PDB file of C-alpha atoms in Angstrom:
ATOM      1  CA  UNK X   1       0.000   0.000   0.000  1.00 56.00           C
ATOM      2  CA  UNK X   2       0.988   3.204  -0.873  1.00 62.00           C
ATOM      3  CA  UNK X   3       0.902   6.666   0.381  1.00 53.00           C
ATOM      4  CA  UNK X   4      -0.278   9.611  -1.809  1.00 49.00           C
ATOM      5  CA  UNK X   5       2.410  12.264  -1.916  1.00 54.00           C
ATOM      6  CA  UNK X   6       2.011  14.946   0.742  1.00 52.00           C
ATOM      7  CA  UNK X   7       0.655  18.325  -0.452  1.00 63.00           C
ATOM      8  CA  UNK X   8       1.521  20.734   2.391  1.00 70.00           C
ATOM      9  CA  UNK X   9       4.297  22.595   2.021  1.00 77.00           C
ATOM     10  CA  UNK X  10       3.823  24.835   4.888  1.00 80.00           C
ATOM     11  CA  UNK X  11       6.676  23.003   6.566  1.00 85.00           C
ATOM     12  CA  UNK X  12       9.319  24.156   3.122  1.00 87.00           C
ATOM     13  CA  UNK X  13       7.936  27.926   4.285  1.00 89.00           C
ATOM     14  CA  UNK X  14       8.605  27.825   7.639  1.00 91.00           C
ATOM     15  CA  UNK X  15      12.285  26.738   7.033  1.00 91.00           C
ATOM     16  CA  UNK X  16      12.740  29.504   3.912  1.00 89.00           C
ATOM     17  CA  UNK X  17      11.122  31.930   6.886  1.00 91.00           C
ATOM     18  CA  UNK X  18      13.687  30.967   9.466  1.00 92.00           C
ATOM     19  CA  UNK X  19      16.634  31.245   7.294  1.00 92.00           C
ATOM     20  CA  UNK X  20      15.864  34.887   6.153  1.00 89.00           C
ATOM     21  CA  UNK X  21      16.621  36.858   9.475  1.00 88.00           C
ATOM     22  CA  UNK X  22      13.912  39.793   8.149  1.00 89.00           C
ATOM     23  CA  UNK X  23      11.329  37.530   6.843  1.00 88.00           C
ATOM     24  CA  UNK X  24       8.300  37.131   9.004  1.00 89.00           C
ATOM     25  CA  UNK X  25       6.182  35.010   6.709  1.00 90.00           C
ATOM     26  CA  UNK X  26       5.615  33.630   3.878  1.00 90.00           C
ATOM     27  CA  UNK X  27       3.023  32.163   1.303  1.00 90.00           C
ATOM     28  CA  UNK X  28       2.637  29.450  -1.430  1.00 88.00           C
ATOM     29  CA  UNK X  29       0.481  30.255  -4.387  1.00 86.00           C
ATOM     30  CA  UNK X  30      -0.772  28.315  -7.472  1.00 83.00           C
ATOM     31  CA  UNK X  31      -0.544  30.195 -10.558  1.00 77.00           C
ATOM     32  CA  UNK X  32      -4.004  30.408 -10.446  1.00 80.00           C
ATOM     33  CA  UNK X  33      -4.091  32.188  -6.710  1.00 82.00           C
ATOM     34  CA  UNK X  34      -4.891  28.980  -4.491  1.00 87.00           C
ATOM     35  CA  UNK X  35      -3.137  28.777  -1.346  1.00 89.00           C
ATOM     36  CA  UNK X  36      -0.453  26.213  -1.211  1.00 88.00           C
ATOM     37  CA  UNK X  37       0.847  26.881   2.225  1.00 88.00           C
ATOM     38  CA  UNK X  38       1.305  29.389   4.884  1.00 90.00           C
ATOM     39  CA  UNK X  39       3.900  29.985   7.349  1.00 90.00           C
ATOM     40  CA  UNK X  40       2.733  30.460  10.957  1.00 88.00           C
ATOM     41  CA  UNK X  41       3.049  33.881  10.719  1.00 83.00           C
ATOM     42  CA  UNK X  42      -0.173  34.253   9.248  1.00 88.00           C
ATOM     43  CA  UNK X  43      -3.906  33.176   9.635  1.00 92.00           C
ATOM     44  CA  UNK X  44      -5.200  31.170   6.590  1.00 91.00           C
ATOM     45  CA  UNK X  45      -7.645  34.041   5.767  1.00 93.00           C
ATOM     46  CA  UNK X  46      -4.648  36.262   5.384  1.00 93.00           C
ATOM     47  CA  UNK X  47      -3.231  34.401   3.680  1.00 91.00           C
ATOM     48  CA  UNK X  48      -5.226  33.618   1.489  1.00 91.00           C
ATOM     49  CA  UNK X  49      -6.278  36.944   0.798  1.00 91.00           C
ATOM     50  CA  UNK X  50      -2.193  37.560   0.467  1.00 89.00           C
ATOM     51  CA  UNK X  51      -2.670  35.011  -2.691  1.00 88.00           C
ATOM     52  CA  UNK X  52      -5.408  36.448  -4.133  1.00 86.00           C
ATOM     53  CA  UNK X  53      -3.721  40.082  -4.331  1.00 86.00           C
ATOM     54  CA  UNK X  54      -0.608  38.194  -5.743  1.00 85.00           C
ATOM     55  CA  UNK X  55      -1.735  36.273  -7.917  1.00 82.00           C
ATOM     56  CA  UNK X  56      -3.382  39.693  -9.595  1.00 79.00           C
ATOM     57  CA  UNK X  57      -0.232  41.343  -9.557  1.00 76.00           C
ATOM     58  CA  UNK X  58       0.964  38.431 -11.765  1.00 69.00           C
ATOM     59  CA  UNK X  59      -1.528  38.830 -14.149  1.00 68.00           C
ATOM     60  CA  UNK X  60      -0.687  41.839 -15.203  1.00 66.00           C
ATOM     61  CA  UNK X  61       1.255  42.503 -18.198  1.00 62.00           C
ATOM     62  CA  UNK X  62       5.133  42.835 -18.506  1.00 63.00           C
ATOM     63  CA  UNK X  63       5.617  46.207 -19.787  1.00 57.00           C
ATOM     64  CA  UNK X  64       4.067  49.075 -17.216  1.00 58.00           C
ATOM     65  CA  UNK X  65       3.766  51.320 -20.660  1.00 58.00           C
ATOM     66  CA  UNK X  66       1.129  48.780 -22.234  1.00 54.00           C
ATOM     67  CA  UNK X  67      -0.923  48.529 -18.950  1.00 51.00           C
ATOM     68  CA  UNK X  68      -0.941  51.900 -18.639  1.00 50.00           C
ATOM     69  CA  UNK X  69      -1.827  52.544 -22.075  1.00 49.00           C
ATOM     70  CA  UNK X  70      -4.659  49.887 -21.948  1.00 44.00           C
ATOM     71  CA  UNK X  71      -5.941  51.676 -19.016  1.00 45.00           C
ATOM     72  CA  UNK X  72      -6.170  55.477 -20.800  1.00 44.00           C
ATOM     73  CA  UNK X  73      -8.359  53.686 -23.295  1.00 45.00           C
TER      74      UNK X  73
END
């Protein structure tokens, strides 16, 4: 019997958090803005919210001139 592969990575965060001395926490994202993981630095709600905003800010384009551009249209 086999077991299925263990999704959490909030254990991976919590070590990337320790080793940065001005870190305080950190979040896992899909590209699609699901939560991964959380460190214990932060409520699930915040961070989920954290993903949500993030995964906005990768949606946007590249180049700053074309977004603004496509925004003065």
């Amino acid at each position: 019997m086999t077991t299925p592969p263990r999704t959490d990575l909030s254990w991976l965060l919590e070590e990337l958090v320790s080793g940065l001395p001005d870190a305080e926490s950190a979040v896992l994202l899909s590209t699609d803005g699901l939560l991964m993981g959380h460190s214990t630095g932060l409520e699930r709600t915040e961070a989920e919210r954290f993903a949500a905003m993030a995964s906005a800010f990768h949606c946007w384009p590249p180049n700053p001139r074309i977004w603004a551009w496509s925004r003065s249209r």
